[in-house]
Short mmCIF file of C-alpha atoms in Angstrom, two decimals:
data_model
loop_
_atom_site.label_atom_id
_atom_site.label_comp_id
_atom_site.label_asym_id
_atom_site.label_seq_id
_atom_site.Cartn_x
_atom_site.Cartn_y
_atom_site.Cartn_z
CA UNK A 23 82.33 130.03 95.60
CA UNK A 24 82.18 126.29 94.95
CA UNK A 25 83.77 123.59 97.09
CA UNK A 26 86.14 122.88 94.23
CA UNK A 27 87.22 126.52 94.10
CA UNK A 28 87.68 126.62 97.85
CA UNK A 29 89.98 123.60 97.57
CA UNK A 30 92.36 125.26 95.14
CA UNK A 31 95.84 125.75 96.54
CA UNK A 32 95.49 123.03 99.17
CA UNK A 33 98.49 121.04 98.04
CA UNK A 34 99.99 120.13 101.41
CA UNK A 35 98.60 117.44 103.68
CA UNK A 36 98.73 119.75 106.70
CA UNK A 37 96.89 122.57 104.96
CA UNK A 38 94.32 120.16 103.59
CA UNK A 39 93.73 118.52 106.99
CA UNK A 40 93.35 121.84 108.79
CA UNK A 41 90.93 123.28 106.20
CA UNK A 42 89.08 120.14 105.09
CA UNK A 43 85.32 120.34 105.06
CA UNK A 44 84.98 123.83 106.50
CA UNK A 45 81.91 125.77 105.36
CA UNK A 46 82.03 129.08 103.55
CA UNK A 47 82.94 131.85 106.00
CA UNK A 48 79.97 133.82 107.31
CA UNK A 49 80.46 136.87 109.47
CA UNK A 50 79.97 136.17 113.18
CA UNK A 51 79.60 132.43 112.57
CA UNK A 52 82.15 129.89 113.89
CA UNK A 53 84.72 128.53 111.45
CA UNK A 54 83.64 125.00 112.41
CA UNK A 55 79.97 125.01 113.47
CA UNK A 56 79.05 122.99 116.52
CA UNK A 57 77.19 119.70 116.36
CA UNK A 58 73.60 119.81 115.16
CA UNK A 59 71.42 117.75 117.49
CA UNK A 60 68.25 117.09 115.55
CA UNK A 61 66.03 114.08 115.03
CA UNK A 62 63.86 116.04 112.61
CA UNK A 63 63.88 119.32 110.71
CA UNK A 64 61.22 121.86 109.73
CA UNK A 65 59.67 120.36 106.60
CA UNK A 66 56.58 122.19 105.34
CA UNK A 67 55.11 121.18 102.00
CA UNK A 68 56.87 118.69 99.77
CA UNK A 69 59.56 116.47 101.30
CA UNK A 70 62.48 117.91 99.36
CA UNK A 71 65.87 119.33 100.27
CA UNK A 72 69.06 118.12 101.93
CA UNK A 73 67.78 117.53 105.49
CA UNK A 74 64.55 115.60 105.92
CA UNK A 75 65.10 113.28 108.88
CA UNK A 76 67.93 112.66 111.33
CA UNK A 77 68.56 109.06 110.26
CA UNK A 78 69.17 110.14 106.68
CA UNK A 79 71.29 113.28 106.89
CA UNK A 80 72.70 115.75 109.38
CA UNK A 81 74.60 119.02 108.73
CA UNK A 82 77.41 117.89 111.04
CA UNK A 83 77.84 114.69 109.03
CA UNK A 84 77.87 116.69 105.83
CA UNK A 85 80.91 118.74 106.87
CA UNK A 86 82.77 115.67 108.14
CA UNK A 87 81.98 113.67 105.00
CA UNK A 88 83.22 116.54 102.87
CA UNK A 89 86.43 116.71 104.92
CA UNK A 90 87.15 112.99 104.60
CA UNK A 91 86.41 113.11 100.87
CA UNK A 92 88.95 115.91 100.42
CA UNK A 93 91.58 113.75 102.14
CA UNK A 94 90.75 110.51 100.33
CA UNK A 95 90.50 112.05 96.85
CA UNK A 96 92.01 115.54 96.74
CA UNK A 97 90.92 117.69 93.82
CA UNK A 98 88.00 115.45 92.83
CA UNK A 99 84.40 116.54 93.14
CA UNK A 100 82.91 113.16 92.19
CA UNK A 101 83.85 111.33 95.41
CA UNK A 102 81.03 110.53 97.83
CA UNK A 103 81.71 109.85 101.50
CA UNK A 104 79.34 108.41 104.09
CA UNK A 105 80.05 108.24 107.82
CA UNK A 106 78.86 105.44 110.07
CA UNK A 107 78.60 104.59 113.75
CA UNK A 108 81.77 102.47 113.68
CA UNK A 109 84.33 100.95 111.39
CA UNK A 110 82.46 97.64 111.38
CA UNK A 111 79.27 99.43 110.41
CA UNK A 112 81.14 100.89 107.42
CA UNK A 113 82.65 97.52 106.48
CA UNK A 114 79.28 95.78 106.76
CA UNK A 115 77.60 98.43 104.63
CA UNK A 116 79.82 97.68 101.66
CA UNK A 117 79.74 93.90 101.96
CA UNK A 118 76.00 93.55 102.55
CA UNK A 119 74.92 96.22 100.08
CA UNK A 120 76.99 94.86 97.19
CA UNK A 121 76.67 91.10 97.62
CA UNK A 122 73.72 88.80 96.92
CA UNK A 123 73.08 85.10 97.36
CA UNK A 124 75.16 83.24 94.80
CA UNK A 125 77.89 85.91 94.64
CA UNK A 126 81.48 85.22 95.64
CA UNK A 127 83.65 87.55 97.71
CA UNK A 128 87.40 87.36 98.39
CA UNK A 129 88.48 88.33 101.89
CA UNK A 130 91.98 88.40 103.41
CA UNK A 131 92.68 85.36 105.59
CA UNK A 132 94.96 87.50 107.79
CA UNK A 133 92.71 90.53 108.22
CA UNK A 134 90.87 92.11 111.13
CA UNK A 135 89.75 89.51 113.66
CA UNK A 136 86.03 90.26 113.24
CA UNK A 137 86.11 89.18 109.58
CA UNK A 138 85.48 85.49 110.48
CA UNK A 139 82.18 86.59 112.03
CA UNK A 140 81.40 88.51 108.86
CA UNK A 141 82.25 85.42 106.82
CA UNK A 142 79.82 83.29 108.79
CA UNK A 143 77.02 85.80 108.25
CA UNK A 144 77.74 86.14 104.53
CA UNK A 145 77.70 82.36 104.11
CA UNK A 146 74.41 82.20 106.00
CA UNK A 147 73.02 84.54 103.33
CA UNK A 148 74.26 82.30 100.53
CA UNK A 149 77.41 84.23 99.59
CA UNK A 150 80.50 82.20 98.74
CA UNK A 151 83.49 83.43 100.77
CA UNK A 152 87.05 82.76 99.63
CA UNK A 153 90.13 83.76 101.59
CA UNK A 154 93.84 84.15 100.90
CA UNK A 155 96.73 85.92 102.65
CA UNK A 156 97.59 89.54 101.93
CA UNK A 157 101.29 88.93 101.21
CA UNK A 158 102.42 88.02 97.72
CA UNK A 159 99.13 89.21 96.19
CA UNK A 160 97.78 85.75 97.00
CA UNK A 161 94.17 86.91 96.68
CA UNK A 162 94.67 86.90 92.91
CA UNK A 163 94.68 83.10 93.01
CA UNK A 164 91.05 82.92 94.23
CA UNK A 165 89.64 85.92 92.39
CA UNK A 166 88.07 84.20 89.38
CA UNK A 167 84.35 84.92 89.17
CA UNK A 168 84.18 86.97 92.36
CA UNK A 169 81.79 89.90 92.69
CA UNK A 170 83.89 91.77 95.27
CA UNK A 171 87.53 91.78 96.34
CA UNK A 172 88.20 93.00 99.88
CA UNK A 173 91.77 94.17 100.54
CA UNK A 174 93.34 95.02 103.88
CA UNK A 175 96.74 96.61 103.31
CA UNK A 176 98.67 96.88 105.54
CA UNK A 177 96.98 93.93 107.19
CA UNK A 178 96.04 94.00 110.84
CA UNK A 179 97.89 92.84 112.88
CA UNK A 180 100.56 91.19 110.71
CA UNK A 181 101.40 94.32 108.64
CA UNK A 182 101.69 92.55 105.31
CA UNK A 183 101.15 94.63 102.17
CA UNK A 184 99.80 93.74 98.74
CA UNK A 185 100.03 95.56 95.41
CA UNK A 186 96.69 97.37 95.40
CA UNK A 187 97.08 98.63 91.82
CA UNK A 188 97.74 95.13 90.53
CA UNK A 189 94.88 93.52 92.43
CA UNK A 190 92.42 96.28 91.50
CA UNK A 191 93.32 96.03 87.81
CA UNK A 192 92.89 92.25 87.85
CA UNK A 193 89.57 92.47 89.65
CA UNK A 194 88.18 95.13 87.31
CA UNK A 195 89.28 93.12 84.28
CA UNK A 196 86.77 90.47 85.26
CA UNK A 197 84.05 92.81 86.47
CA UNK A 198 84.66 92.65 90.22
CA UNK A 199 84.44 95.58 92.60
CA UNK A 200 87.35 96.42 94.92
CA UNK A 201 87.22 97.69 98.49
CA UNK A 202 90.30 98.59 100.52
CA UNK A 203 90.34 98.83 104.30
CA UNK A 204 92.46 101.95 104.75
CA UNK A 205 92.27 102.12 108.54
CA UNK A 206 95.90 101.50 109.34
CA UNK A 207 97.30 103.77 106.62
CA UNK A 208 94.81 106.68 106.84
CA UNK A 209 94.32 108.89 103.77
CA UNK A 210 97.67 110.52 104.54
CA UNK A 211 99.38 107.16 104.22
CA UNK A 212 97.71 105.97 101.04
CA UNK A 213 94.73 106.80 98.86
CA UNK A 214 93.05 103.60 97.68
CA UNK A 215 90.74 105.38 95.23
CA UNK A 216 93.79 106.72 93.39
CA UNK A 217 95.22 103.18 93.35
CA UNK A 218 92.16 101.83 91.57
CA UNK A 219 89.79 100.84 94.38
CA UNK A 220 86.05 101.43 94.13
CA UNK A 221 85.69 101.89 97.88
CA UNK A 222 88.02 103.19 100.57
CA UNK A 223 86.70 102.02 103.92
CA UNK A 224 88.07 102.78 107.36
CA UNK A 225 87.49 102.89 111.05
CA UNK A 226 87.70 106.54 112.02
CA UNK A 227 88.04 105.34 115.60
CA UNK A 228 91.76 104.85 115.02
CA UNK A 229 94.40 107.30 113.79
CA UNK A 230 92.03 109.44 111.73
CA UNK A 231 90.56 110.89 114.92
CA UNK A 232 93.45 109.82 117.13
CA UNK A 233 92.26 110.48 120.67
CA UNK A 234 90.59 107.21 121.61
CA UNK A 235 87.27 108.89 122.37
CA UNK A 236 85.20 108.40 119.21
CA UNK A 237 83.67 105.37 117.52
CA UNK A 238 83.27 106.14 113.83
CA UNK A 239 83.56 104.62 110.37
CA UNK A 240 83.32 105.80 106.80
CA UNK A 241 83.06 104.69 103.20
CA UNK A 242 84.37 106.82 100.34
CA UNK A 243 83.66 105.87 96.73
CA UNK A 244 83.58 107.15 93.17
CA UNK A 245 80.81 104.97 91.69
CA UNK A 246 77.48 106.72 92.21
CA UNK A 247 75.36 103.59 91.83
CA UNK A 248 77.49 101.56 94.25
CA UNK A 249 77.51 104.38 96.80
CA UNK A 250 73.73 104.76 96.49
CA UNK A 251 73.45 101.14 97.62
CA UNK A 252 75.76 101.85 100.57
CA UNK A 253 73.65 104.87 101.51
CA UNK A 254 70.48 102.77 101.29
CA UNK A 255 72.03 100.15 103.58
CA UNK A 256 72.90 102.85 106.13
CA UNK A 257 69.29 104.04 106.06
CA UNK A 258 67.91 100.52 106.47
CA UNK A 259 70.22 99.50 109.29
CA UNK A 260 70.37 102.90 110.95
CA UNK A 261 74.11 102.59 111.68
CA UNK A 262 74.57 106.34 111.86
CA UNK A 263 77.12 108.46 113.67
CA UNK A 264 75.92 110.71 116.46
CA UNK A 265 76.40 114.42 115.74
CA UNK A 266 78.75 114.87 118.71
CA UNK A 267 80.98 112.05 117.48
CA UNK A 268 80.98 113.50 113.98
CA UNK A 269 81.91 116.94 115.29
CA UNK A 270 84.71 115.54 117.47
CA UNK A 271 86.04 113.63 114.46
CA UNK A 272 86.06 116.73 112.26
CA UNK A 273 87.78 118.75 114.95
CA UNK A 274 90.41 116.02 115.36
CA UNK A 275 91.20 115.77 111.65
CA UNK A 276 92.75 119.25 111.83
CA UNK A 277 95.76 117.76 113.66
CA UNK A 278 95.96 114.59 111.56
CA UNK A 279 99.12 115.51 109.66
CA UNK A 280 100.90 116.62 112.84
CA UNK A 281 99.96 113.44 114.66
CA UNK A 282 100.67 111.11 111.77
CA UNK A 283 104.10 112.50 111.04
CA UNK A 284 105.14 112.38 114.70
CA UNK A 285 103.76 108.89 115.26
CA UNK A 286 105.17 107.44 112.04
CA UNK A 287 108.65 108.83 112.68
CA UNK A 288 108.62 107.44 116.20
CA UNK A 289 107.30 104.08 115.00
CA UNK A 290 110.27 103.75 112.67
CA UNK A 291 112.65 104.66 115.50
CA UNK A 292 110.99 102.11 117.77
CA UNK A 293 111.22 99.41 115.10
CA UNK A 294 114.90 100.12 114.55
CA UNK A 295 115.60 99.78 118.27
CA UNK A 296 113.54 96.60 118.66
CA UNK A 297 115.42 95.07 115.73
CA UNK A 298 118.55 95.07 117.87
CA UNK A 299 117.01 93.12 120.75
CA UNK A 300 117.76 89.36 120.72
CA UNK A 301 114.50 88.40 122.46
CA UNK A 302 112.43 90.09 119.74
CA UNK A 303 111.47 88.02 116.70
CA UNK A 304 109.08 88.50 113.80
CA UNK A 305 109.46 92.27 113.87
CA UNK A 306 107.29 93.98 111.26
CA UNK A 307 107.02 97.61 110.21
CA UNK A 308 106.56 98.51 106.52
CA UNK A 309 108.84 101.52 106.89
CA UNK A 310 111.90 99.41 107.70
CA UNK A 311 114.02 99.06 104.53
CA UNK A 312 114.49 95.33 105.15
CA UNK A 313 110.83 94.62 105.98
CA UNK A 314 109.24 92.10 103.55
CA UNK A 315 106.52 94.64 102.76
CA UNK A 316 108.76 97.66 102.25
CA UNK A 317 109.24 97.47 98.49
CA UNK A 318 105.54 97.40 97.62
CA UNK A 319 104.61 99.70 100.49
CA UNK A 320 107.05 102.36 99.30
CA UNK A 321 105.43 102.29 95.85
CA UNK A 322 101.89 102.97 97.08
CA UNK A 323 102.19 104.48 100.55
CA UNK A 324 103.34 107.97 101.46
CA UNK A 325 103.54 107.15 105.17
CA UNK A 326 103.87 103.73 106.77
CA UNK A 327 101.63 103.93 109.82
CA UNK A 328 102.02 103.96 113.57
CA UNK A 329 101.73 100.23 114.28
CA UNK A 330 104.73 97.97 114.97
CA UNK A 331 104.29 94.24 115.59
CA UNK A 332 106.76 91.80 117.11
CA UNK A 333 106.91 88.57 119.10
CA UNK A 334 108.44 87.83 122.49
CA UNK A 335 109.47 84.25 123.32
CA UNK A 336 106.50 83.26 125.48
CA UNK A 337 103.10 84.41 126.64
CA UNK A 338 104.46 84.97 130.13
CA UNK A 339 107.33 87.12 128.85
CA UNK A 340 104.93 89.19 126.78
CA UNK A 341 102.63 89.73 129.75
CA UNK A 342 105.52 90.72 132.02
CA UNK A 343 106.70 93.16 129.37
CA UNK A 344 103.28 94.78 129.07
CA UNK A 345 102.94 95.05 132.85
CA UNK A 346 106.36 96.71 133.13
CA UNK A 347 105.56 99.49 130.66
CA UNK A 348 104.85 102.92 132.15
CA UNK A 349 104.22 105.08 129.09
CA UNK A 350 102.35 102.46 127.04
CA UNK A 351 98.81 101.45 127.96
CA UNK A 352 97.75 97.81 127.74
CA UNK A 353 94.71 98.40 125.56
CA UNK A 354 93.26 97.37 122.24
CA UNK A 355 92.71 99.59 119.20
CA UNK A 356 95.47 101.73 117.72
CA UNK A 357 96.30 105.12 116.28
CA UNK A 358 95.82 107.24 119.40
CA UNK A 359 98.11 109.96 120.74
CA UNK A 360 98.86 107.74 123.76
CA UNK A 361 100.87 104.64 122.94
CA UNK A 362 99.17 101.29 123.45
CA UNK A 363 100.25 97.68 123.17
CA UNK A 364 98.58 94.34 123.66
CA UNK A 365 99.10 90.61 123.35
CA UNK A 366 96.80 89.89 120.45
CA UNK A 367 96.21 86.20 121.19
CA UNK A 368 94.17 87.16 124.23
CA UNK A 369 91.26 87.83 121.87
CA UNK A 370 91.56 84.43 120.19
CA UNK A 371 90.86 85.63 116.66
CA UNK A 372 94.33 86.18 115.18
CA UNK A 373 96.63 83.39 113.96
CA UNK A 374 99.67 84.75 115.77
CA UNK A 375 102.06 83.35 118.40
CA UNK A 376 101.22 83.60 122.10
CA UNK A 377 103.92 86.23 122.59
CA UNK A 378 102.81 88.39 119.65
CA UNK A 379 102.60 92.10 120.52
CA UNK A 380 100.82 94.74 118.47
CA UNK A 381 102.08 98.15 119.49
CA UNK A 382 100.54 101.45 118.47
CA UNK A 383 103.06 104.26 118.76
CA UNK A 384 101.67 107.50 120.13
CA UNK A 385 102.84 111.09 120.24
CA UNK A 386 105.12 110.87 123.26
CA UNK A 387 108.72 112.05 123.01
CA UNK A 388 110.55 109.33 121.10
CA UNK A 389 113.43 109.20 123.57
CA UNK A 390 111.08 108.69 126.51
CA UNK A 391 109.08 106.02 124.75
CA UNK A 392 112.12 104.07 123.60
CA UNK A 393 113.65 104.25 127.09
CA UNK A 394 110.41 102.85 128.53
CA UNK A 395 110.36 99.98 126.03
CA UNK A 396 113.97 99.05 126.66
CA UNK A 397 113.52 99.20 130.44
CA UNK A 398 110.43 96.99 130.21
CA UNK A 399 112.24 94.48 128.03
CA UNK A 400 115.07 94.30 130.56
CA UNK A 401 112.76 94.00 133.57
CA UNK A 402 110.61 91.32 131.96
CA UNK A 403 113.58 89.07 131.22
CA UNK A 404 113.63 87.56 134.68
#
């Protein structure tokens, strides 16, 4: 029975997440085999076959890559997925495998805070880097002649959204490739490959795995030649996932739909409550009907994510608020089952106010979480 046949009937996100990437059933074998710890494999004779050396392939990666591919591009057997040691390893693999000296790339000016470091390295290699904000499809204005367009939608941490279909069509019309950072949305929130992207890239560290215990990244793509270059880059750099991390990620994907639906519903409830607080400004959540991103987001996203951002009047107020929280951990990253929040300016890389808070809504009871937020807001007012 082929993988395509096994995928028939998986129309629901929950069913797909629970079954994604599982091998054919074999009597007395586990439904999800344990991690394969192997640096090398038996290889008599000619060096042929799927598993030659542990830096190139691993059976545990294979199952995880198949699972992610089924989520990113359901019903397609031409998608290729590669897992990496981290989200930044995945991001770097696309940028540095596709760009050459003299090429131009368009990055978001409001994207992930490590992108300025990436920009400096690209420019050192002779790549022209252009930037524009995510909102208003502003990247279109600097697209002319670019080799690659990098989209981050929703953007992190500002939660702006761009029209991925429109940008992808414009980029392809002039021969540019398109990569979308899908970390914040997850494949259950949006599917960039279906929206026209050549690459869907994400940090699996976040909501995809959801427990804050795995560093992982992946690239999914439909162009065989482009993905071959990404695979070659992974081999050269050696930015591979450990088998234990890959197994933990695959295990965690089974609960993705349950976690995502709970977290997204609570995030909307949190945003609606925060909207009523006078000390809160700049509130952003794409799921709010009056959010600037909502119209475009609702056209290309099926779920709006677990991250809410807002600003408190001062740095001191924001720090008092974070210290007063009992159910929300003051930690970076996002997407985990335990709620986290942080003052993003402490890292120095985001152009946000001193009191800007990025909150990742977890899987706690909504009533308990909201009560904790409101109590902390009250206590931090003094």
